[in-house]
Every structure is written in structure tokens, then in C-alpha cells.
Amino acid sequence: MPKSKRRKSLKKPRTRAFHNQSGLCYYCQQPMWLTSPTELTVNYGITHRRAMLLRCTGEHLIAHAEGGGSNSSNIVAACLYCNRQRHRRRGDLPPARFRDFVRKRMKQGRWHMFCPRHLEASVSIP
């Protein structure tokens, strides 16, 4: 593939978004990990398998296919679980609407809550 057509790496903007969001998923506000799932298994007592779903991913607010770039203003940090679920839905919801959907489902106990102690201690879900 010619160099001009290659997608830019999301590593730097993803890392920046992770730190700007205090390590919390843009959608579900659960803690994520960047370098090792052990960060969560030790701190929250969750299984390695569950921690793997909280790996930090870079999420385009405006899809790359729709002309969205890989610049920091278009990339947020999202856990692997939320990222996958958003893109599995028929007719992707815009990011803000998906975030509202996720938080509503969490209130109903119908979304993942791998680190509930984190939510009870520090995050209120509107």
C-alpha cells in the first residue's frame, strides 16, 4: 500500500486520550489498561479474561471511513468491550448517543461492570 494511503498509527493519540481520560473508558467509565492487564487484576481483583476486555483501544469519533483523522481531537480511549459492542450494532450510533446508551444499560445492570468497586467509589453515572 502506498505510504500516503496507509492509516496512521493510533498509538500516540490513544495513549494521550488514555491519560486525558484518567484511564477511564469514554463510554462506560470503567478503568482500562495500556501496558498490562495485571494493572486491573491486582487493583480490582478481576480475572485475567475480564481484564483483557478492558484493554485500551483508540476510538475514532468520526470514523476513518467517513474522513475522520487520527489526530488527538478525533480519538478517544475506549475499552475493547465497548469498542467491539459499538461496532457490532446495526447502524452505529454516534459516539455521544452510544455513551448515553451504555450508561443507561449500566444503570439497569445490563452492561459489563468488570470493576464495580471503581464505580461505587469514584464515578457517578448520570
CSV table of N, CA and C in Angstrom, one decimal:
chain,number,residue,atom,x,y,z
A,1,MET,N,0.8,-1.2,0.0
A,1,MET,CA,0.0,0.0,0.0
A,1,MET,C,0.9,1.2,0.0
A,2,PRO,N,0.6,2.2,-0.9
A,2,PRO,CA,1.5,3.4,-0.9
A,2,PRO,C,1.4,4.1,0.5
A,3,LYS,N,2.5,4.7,0.8
A,3,LYS,CA,2.6,5.4,2.1
A,3,LYS,C,1.5,6.4,2.4
A,4,SER,N,1.1,7.1,1.4
A,4,SER,CA,0.1,8.2,1.6
A,4,SER,C,-1.3,7.6,1.9
A,5,LYS,N,-1.5,6.3,1.5
A,5,LYS,CA,-2.8,5.7,1.7
A,5,LYS,C,-2.9,4.9,3.1
A,6,ARG,N,-1.8,4.7,3.7
A,6,ARG,CA,-1.8,4.0,5.0
A,6,ARG,C,-2.4,4.8,6.1
A,7,ARG,N,-3.2,4.1,7.0
A,7,ARG,CA,-3.7,4.7,8.1
A,7,ARG,C,-2.6,5.0,9.1
A,8,LYS,N,-2.7,6.1,9.8
A,8,LYS,CA,-1.7,6.5,10.8
A,8,LYS,C,-1.9,5.6,12.0
A,9,SER,N,-0.9,5.3,12.7
A,9,SER,CA,-0.9,4.6,14.0
A,9,SER,C,-1.7,5.4,15.0
A,10,LEU,N,-2.5,4.6,15.8
A,10,LEU,CA,-3.3,5.3,16.8
A,10,LEU,C,-2.6,5.2,18.2
A,11,LYS,N,-1.4,4.7,18.2
A,11,LYS,CA,-0.7,4.5,19.5
A,11,LYS,C,-0.5,5.8,20.3
A,12,LYS,N,0.0,6.9,19.6
A,12,LYS,CA,0.2,8.1,20.4
A,12,LYS,C,-1.1,8.8,20.7
A,13,PRO,N,-2.1,9.0,19.8
A,13,PRO,CA,-3.3,9.6,20.2
A,13,PRO,C,-4.1,8.7,21.2
A,14,ARG,N,-4.0,7.4,21.1
A,14,ARG,CA,-4.7,6.5,22.1
A,14,ARG,C,-4.1,6.7,23.5
A,15,THR,N,-2.8,6.8,23.6
A,15,THR,CA,-2.1,6.9,24.8
A,15,THR,C,-2.4,8.3,25.4
A,16,ARG,N,-2.4,9.3,24.6
A,16,ARG,CA,-2.8,10.7,25.1
A,16,ARG,C,-4.2,10.7,25.6
A,17,ALA,N,-5.1,10.1,24.8
A,17,ALA,CA,-6.5,10.0,25.3
A,17,ALA,C,-6.7,9.3,26.6
A,18,PHE,N,-6.0,8.2,26.7
A,18,PHE,CA,-6.0,7.4,27.9
A,18,PHE,C,-5.6,8.2,29.1
A,19,HIS,N,-4.6,9.0,29.0
A,19,HIS,CA,-4.1,9.8,30.1
A,19,HIS,C,-5.1,11.0,30.3
A,20,ASN,N,-5.6,11.6,29.3
A,20,ASN,CA,-6.5,12.7,29.4
A,20,ASN,C,-7.8,12.3,30.1
A,21,GLN,N,-8.2,11.0,29.9
A,21,GLN,CA,-9.4,10.5,30.5
A,21,GLN,C,-9.2,9.8,31.8
A,22,SER,N,-8.0,10.0,32.3
A,22,SER,CA,-7.6,9.4,33.6
A,22,SER,C,-7.7,7.8,33.6
A,23,GLY,N,-7.5,7.2,32.4
A,23,GLY,CA,-7.5,5.8,32.3
A,23,GLY,C,-8.9,5.2,32.3
A,24,LEU,N,-9.9,6.0,32.1
A,24,LEU,CA,-11.3,5.5,32.1
A,24,LEU,C,-11.9,5.5,30.7
A,25,CYS,N,-12.7,4.5,30.4
A,25,CYS,CA,-13.3,4.3,29.1
A,25,CYS,C,-14.2,5.5,28.8
A,26,TYR,N,-14.2,6.0,27.6
A,26,TYR,CA,-15.0,7.1,27.1
A,26,TYR,C,-16.5,6.7,27.3
A,27,TYR,N,-16.9,5.5,27.1
A,27,TYR,CA,-18.3,5.0,27.1
A,27,TYR,C,-18.8,4.6,28.5
A,28,CYS,N,-18.1,3.7,29.1
A,28,CYS,CA,-18.6,3.0,30.3
A,28,CYS,C,-17.9,3.5,31.6
A,29,GLN,N,-16.9,4.3,31.5
A,29,GLN,CA,-16.1,4.9,32.6
A,29,GLN,C,-15.5,3.8,33.5
A,30,GLN,N,-15.3,2.6,33.0
A,30,GLN,CA,-14.6,1.6,33.7
A,30,GLN,C,-13.0,1.8,33.5
A,31,PRO,N,-12.2,1.5,34.5
A,31,PRO,CA,-10.8,1.6,34.3
A,31,PRO,C,-10.3,0.7,33.2
A,32,MET,N,-9.3,1.1,32.4
A,32,MET,CA,-8.7,0.4,31.4
A,32,MET,C,-7.2,0.2,31.7
A,33,TRP,N,-6.5,-0.6,30.9
A,33,TRP,CA,-5.1,-0.8,31.0
A,33,TRP,C,-4.4,-0.5,29.6
A,34,LEU,N,-3.2,0.0,29.7
A,34,LEU,CA,-2.4,0.3,28.5
A,34,LEU,C,-1.3,-0.7,28.2
A,35,THR,N,-0.6,-1.1,29.3
A,35,THR,CA,0.5,-1.9,29.1
A,35,THR,C,0.4,-3.4,29.6
A,36,SER,N,-0.4,-3.6,30.6
A,36,SER,CA,-0.6,-4.9,31.2
A,36,SER,C,-1.9,-5.1,31.9
A,37,PRO,N,-2.6,-6.2,31.6
A,37,PRO,CA,-3.9,-6.5,32.3
A,37,PRO,C,-3.7,-6.6,33.8
A,38,THR,N,-2.5,-6.9,34.2
A,38,THR,CA,-2.2,-7.1,35.6
A,38,THR,C,-2.5,-5.8,36.4
A,39,GLU,N,-2.5,-4.6,35.7
A,39,GLU,CA,-2.8,-3.4,36.4
A,39,GLU,C,-4.2,-3.5,37.0
A,40,LEU,N,-5.1,-4.2,36.3
A,40,LEU,CA,-6.5,-4.3,36.8
A,40,LEU,C,-6.7,-5.6,37.6
A,41,THR,N,-6.1,-6.7,37.3
A,41,THR,CA,-6.3,-7.9,38.1
A,41,THR,C,-5.8,-7.7,39.5
A,42,VAL,N,-4.8,-7.0,39.7
A,42,VAL,CA,-4.2,-6.8,41.1
A,42,VAL,C,-5.1,-5.7,41.8
A,43,ASN,N,-5.4,-4.6,41.1
A,43,ASN,CA,-6.1,-3.5,41.8
A,43,ASN,C,-7.5,-3.7,42.0
A,44,TYR,N,-8.2,-4.5,41.1
A,44,TYR,CA,-9.6,-4.7,41.3
A,44,TYR,C,-10.0,-6.1,41.5
A,45,GLY,N,-9.1,-7.1,41.5
A,45,GLY,CA,-9.4,-8.5,41.8
A,45,GLY,C,-10.3,-9.1,40.7
A,46,ILE,N,-10.1,-8.7,39.5
A,46,ILE,CA,-10.9,-9.3,38.4
A,46,ILE,C,-10.0,-10.4,37.7
A,47,THR,N,-10.6,-11.2,37.0
A,47,THR,CA,-9.9,-12.3,36.3
A,47,THR,C,-9.1,-11.7,35.1
A,48,HIS,N,-8.1,-12.4,34.7
A,48,HIS,CA,-7.3,-12.0,33.5
A,48,HIS,C,-8.2,-11.9,32.3
A,49,ARG,N,-9.1,-12.8,32.1
A,49,ARG,CA,-10.0,-12.8,31.0
A,49,ARG,C,-10.9,-11.5,30.9
A,50,ARG,N,-11.4,-11.2,32.1
A,50,ARG,CA,-12.2,-9.9,32.1
A,50,ARG,C,-11.3,-8.7,31.9
A,51,ALA,N,-10.1,-8.7,32.5
A,51,ALA,CA,-9.2,-7.6,32.3
A,51,ALA,C,-8.8,-7.4,30.8
A,52,MET,N,-8.7,-8.5,30.1
A,52,MET,CA,-8.4,-8.4,28.6
A,52,MET,C,-9.5,-7.6,27.9
A,53,LEU,N,-10.7,-7.6,28.3
A,53,LEU,CA,-11.8,-6.8,27.7
A,53,LEU,C,-11.7,-5.4,28.0
A,54,LEU,N,-10.9,-5.0,29.0
A,54,LEU,CA,-10.7,-3.6,29.4
A,54,LEU,C,-9.4,-3.0,28.8
A,55,ARG,N,-8.8,-3.7,27.8
A,55,ARG,CA,-7.7,-3.1,27.1
A,55,ARG,C,-8.1,-1.8,26.5
A,56,CYS,N,-7.2,-0.8,26.6
A,56,CYS,CA,-7.5,0.5,26.0
A,56,CYS,C,-7.3,0.4,24.5
A,57,THR,N,-8.3,0.9,23.7
A,57,THR,CA,-8.3,0.9,22.3
A,57,THR,C,-8.5,2.4,21.9
A,58,GLY,N,-8.1,2.7,20.7
A,58,GLY,CA,-8.3,4.1,20.2
A,58,GLY,C,-9.6,4.0,19.4
A,59,GLU,N,-10.5,4.9,19.7
A,59,GLU,CA,-11.8,5.0,19.0
A,59,GLU,C,-12.0,6.3,18.3
A,60,HIS,N,-12.2,6.2,16.9
A,60,HIS,CA,-12.5,7.4,16.1
A,60,HIS,C,-13.9,8.0,16.5
A,61,LEU,N,-13.9,9.3,16.8
A,61,LEU,CA,-15.3,9.9,17.0
A,61,LEU,C,-15.9,10.0,15.6
A,62,ILE,N,-15.2,10.5,14.6
A,62,ILE,CA,-15.7,10.5,13.2
A,62,ILE,C,-14.9,9.3,12.6
A,63,ALA,N,-15.6,8.4,12.1
A,63,ALA,CA,-15.0,7.1,11.5
A,63,ALA,C,-13.9,7.5,10.5
A,64,HIS,N,-12.9,6.7,10.4
A,64,HIS,CA,-11.9,6.8,9.4
A,64,HIS,C,-12.5,6.8,8.0
A,65,ALA,N,-13.4,5.8,7.9
A,65,ALA,CA,-14.1,5.6,6.6
A,65,ALA,C,-14.9,6.9,6.1
A,66,GLU,N,-15.2,7.7,7.1
A,66,GLU,CA,-16.0,8.9,6.8
A,66,GLU,C,-15.1,10.1,6.8
A,67,GLY,N,-13.8,9.9,6.7
A,67,GLY,CA,-12.9,11.0,6.6
A,67,GLY,C,-12.3,11.5,8.0
A,68,GLY,N,-12.6,10.8,9.0
A,68,GLY,CA,-12.1,11.2,10.3
A,68,GLY,C,-10.6,10.9,10.4
A,69,GLY,N,-9.9,11.8,10.9
A,69,GLY,CA,-8.4,11.6,11.0
A,69,GLY,C,-8.0,10.9,12.3
A,70,SER,N,-6.7,10.7,12.4
A,70,SER,CA,-6.1,10.1,13.6
A,70,SER,C,-5.5,11.1,14.5
A,71,ASN,N,-6.0,12.3,14.4
A,71,ASN,CA,-5.5,13.4,15.3
A,71,ASN,C,-6.1,13.3,16.7
A,72,SER,N,-5.5,13.9,17.7
A,72,SER,CA,-6.0,13.7,19.0
A,72,SER,C,-7.4,14.2,19.3
A,73,SER,N,-7.8,15.2,18.5
A,73,SER,CA,-9.2,15.7,18.7
A,73,SER,C,-10.3,14.7,18.2
A,74,ASN,N,-9.9,13.7,17.4
A,74,ASN,CA,-10.8,12.8,16.9
A,74,ASN,C,-10.7,11.4,17.5
A,75,ILE,N,-9.8,11.2,18.4
A,75,ILE,CA,-9.5,9.9,19.1
A,75,ILE,C,-9.8,10.0,20.5
A,76,VAL,N,-10.6,9.0,21.0
A,76,VAL,CA,-10.9,8.8,22.4
A,76,VAL,C,-10.4,7.4,22.8
A,77,ALA,N,-10.2,7.2,24.1
A,77,ALA,CA,-9.8,5.9,24.6
A,77,ALA,C,-11.1,5.2,25.0
A,78,ALA,N,-11.3,4.0,24.5
A,78,ALA,CA,-12.4,3.1,24.9
A,78,ALA,C,-11.9,1.7,25.2
A,79,CYS,N,-12.6,1.1,26.1
A,79,CYS,CA,-12.2,-0.3,26.4
A,79,CYS,C,-12.6,-1.2,25.2
A,80,LEU,N,-11.9,-2.3,25.1
A,80,LEU,CA,-12.1,-3.2,24.0
A,80,LEU,C,-13.6,-3.7,23.9
A,81,TYR,N,-14.2,-3.9,25.1
A,81,TYR,CA,-15.6,-4.4,25.1
A,81,TYR,C,-16.5,-3.4,24.5
A,82,CYS,N,-16.4,-2.1,24.9
A,82,CYS,CA,-17.3,-1.1,24.4
A,82,CYS,C,-17.0,-0.8,22.9
A,83,ASN,N,-15.8,-0.8,22.5
A,83,ASN,CA,-15.4,-0.6,21.1
A,83,ASN,C,-16.1,-1.7,20.3
A,84,ARG,N,-15.9,-2.9,20.7
A,84,ARG,CA,-16.5,-4.0,19.9
A,84,ARG,C,-18.0,-3.9,19.8
A,85,GLN,N,-18.6,-3.7,21.0
A,85,GLN,CA,-20.1,-3.6,21.0
A,85,GLN,C,-20.6,-2.5,20.2
A,86,ARG,N,-20.0,-1.4,20.2
A,86,ARG,CA,-20.4,-0.2,19.3
A,86,ARG,C,-20.5,-0.6,17.9
A,87,HIS,N,-19.4,-1.3,17.4
A,87,HIS,CA,-19.3,-1.6,16.0
A,87,HIS,C,-20.0,-2.9,15.6
A,88,ARG,N,-20.5,-3.6,16.6
A,88,ARG,CA,-21.4,-4.8,16.3
A,88,ARG,C,-22.8,-4.5,16.0
A,89,ARG,N,-23.2,-3.3,16.5
A,89,ARG,CA,-24.6,-2.9,16.4
A,89,ARG,C,-24.9,-2.6,14.9
A,90,ARG,N,-26.1,-2.8,14.6
A,90,ARG,CA,-26.6,-2.4,13.2
A,90,ARG,C,-26.8,-0.9,13.3
A,91,GLY,N,-26.3,-0.2,12.3
A,91,GLY,CA,-26.4,1.2,12.3
A,91,GLY,C,-25.7,1.9,13.5
A,92,ASP,N,-24.4,2.0,13.4
A,92,ASP,CA,-23.6,2.6,14.5
A,92,ASP,C,-24.3,3.9,15.0
A,93,LEU,N,-24.4,4.0,16.4
A,93,LEU,CA,-24.9,5.2,17.0
A,93,LEU,C,-23.7,6.2,17.0
A,94,PRO,N,-24.0,7.4,16.9
A,94,PRO,CA,-22.9,8.4,17.1
A,94,PRO,C,-22.3,8.2,18.5
A,95,PRO,N,-21.0,8.6,18.7
A,95,PRO,CA,-20.4,8.3,20.0
A,95,PRO,C,-21.1,8.8,21.2
A,96,ALA,N,-21.6,10.0,21.2
A,96,ALA,CA,-22.3,10.6,22.3
A,96,ALA,C,-23.6,9.8,22.6
A,97,ARG,N,-24.3,9.4,21.6
A,97,ARG,CA,-25.5,8.6,21.8
A,97,ARG,C,-25.2,7.2,22.3
A,98,PHE,N,-24.1,6.6,21.8
A,98,PHE,CA,-23.7,5.3,22.3
A,98,PHE,C,-23.3,5.4,23.8
A,99,ARG,N,-22.6,6.5,24.1
A,99,ARG,CA,-22.2,6.6,25.5
A,99,ARG,C,-23.4,6.7,26.4
A,100,ASP,N,-24.4,7.4,26.0
A,100,ASP,CA,-25.7,7.5,26.8
A,100,ASP,C,-26.3,6.2,26.9
A,101,PHE,N,-26.3,5.4,25.8
A,101,PHE,CA,-26.9,4.1,25.7
A,101,PHE,C,-26.2,3.2,26.7
A,102,VAL,N,-24.9,3.2,26.7
A,102,VAL,CA,-24.1,2.4,27.6
A,102,VAL,C,-24.4,2.7,29.1
A,103,ARG,N,-24.4,4.0,29.4
A,103,ARG,CA,-24.6,4.4,30.8
A,103,ARG,C,-26.0,4.0,31.3
A,104,LYS,N,-27.0,4.1,30.4
A,104,LYS,CA,-28.3,3.7,30.7
A,104,LYS,C,-28.4,2.2,31.0
A,105,ARG,N,-27.7,1.4,30.1
A,105,ARG,CA,-27.6,0.0,30.3
A,105,ARG,C,-26.9,-0.4,31.6
A,106,MET,N,-25.9,0.4,31.9
A,106,MET,CA,-25.1,0.1,33.2
A,106,MET,C,-26.0,0.3,34.4
A,107,LYS,N,-26.8,1.4,34.4
A,107,LYS,CA,-27.7,1.6,35.5
A,107,LYS,C,-28.7,0.5,35.6
A,108,GLN,N,-29.1,-0.1,34.5
A,108,GLN,CA,-30.0,-1.3,34.5
A,108,GLN,C,-29.3,-2.6,34.8
A,109,GLY,N,-28.0,-2.6,35.0
A,109,GLY,CA,-27.3,-3.8,35.2
A,109,GLY,C,-27.2,-4.7,34.0
A,110,ARG,N,-27.3,-4.0,32.8
A,110,ARG,CA,-27.3,-4.8,31.5
A,110,ARG,C,-26.1,-4.5,30.6
A,111,TRP,N,-25.0,-4.1,31.2
A,111,TRP,CA,-23.8,-3.8,30.5
A,111,TRP,C,-22.7,-4.4,31.4
A,112,HIS,N,-21.5,-4.5,30.8
A,112,HIS,CA,-20.5,-5.1,31.7
A,112,HIS,C,-20.1,-4.1,32.8
A,113,MET,N,-19.8,-4.7,33.9
A,113,MET,CA,-19.3,-3.9,35.1
A,113,MET,C,-18.2,-4.7,35.7
A,114,PHE,N,-17.1,-4.8,35.1
A,114,PHE,CA,-16.0,-5.6,35.5
A,114,PHE,C,-15.3,-5.1,36.8
A,115,CYS,N,-15.4,-3.8,37.0
A,115,CYS,CA,-14.8,-3.2,38.2
A,115,CYS,C,-15.8,-2.4,39.0
A,116,PRO,N,-16.8,-3.1,39.5
A,116,PRO,CA,-17.9,-2.3,40.2
A,116,PRO,C,-17.4,-1.5,41.4
A,117,ARG,N,-16.3,-2.0,42.0
A,117,ARG,CA,-15.8,-1.2,43.2
A,117,ARG,C,-15.3,0.2,42.7
A,118,HIS,N,-14.8,0.2,41.5
A,118,HIS,CA,-14.3,1.5,41.0
A,118,HIS,C,-15.5,2.4,40.8
A,119,LEU,N,-16.6,1.9,40.3
A,119,LEU,CA,-17.8,2.8,40.1
A,119,LEU,C,-18.4,3.2,41.4
A,120,GLU,N,-18.5,2.3,42.3
A,120,GLU,CA,-19.1,2.7,43.6
A,120,GLU,C,-18.2,3.8,44.3
A,121,ALA,N,-16.9,3.7,44.1
A,121,ALA,CA,-16.0,4.6,44.9
A,121,ALA,C,-15.9,6.0,44.2
A,122,SER,N,-15.9,6.0,42.9
A,122,SER,CA,-15.5,7.3,42.3
A,122,SER,C,-16.3,7.8,41.1
A,123,VAL,N,-17.2,7.1,40.6
A,123,VAL,CA,-17.9,7.6,39.4
A,123,VAL,C,-19.4,7.5,39.6
A,124,SER,N,-20.0,8.6,39.3
A,124,SER,CA,-21.5,8.5,39.3
A,124,SER,C,-21.9,8.5,37.9
A,125,ILE,N,-22.8,7.6,37.6
A,125,ILE,CA,-23.3,7.5,36.2
A,125,ILE,C,-24.6,8.3,36.0
A,126,PRO,N,-24.5,9.4,35.2
A,126,PRO,CA,-25.7,10.2,35.0
A,126,PRO,C,-26.9,9.5,34.5
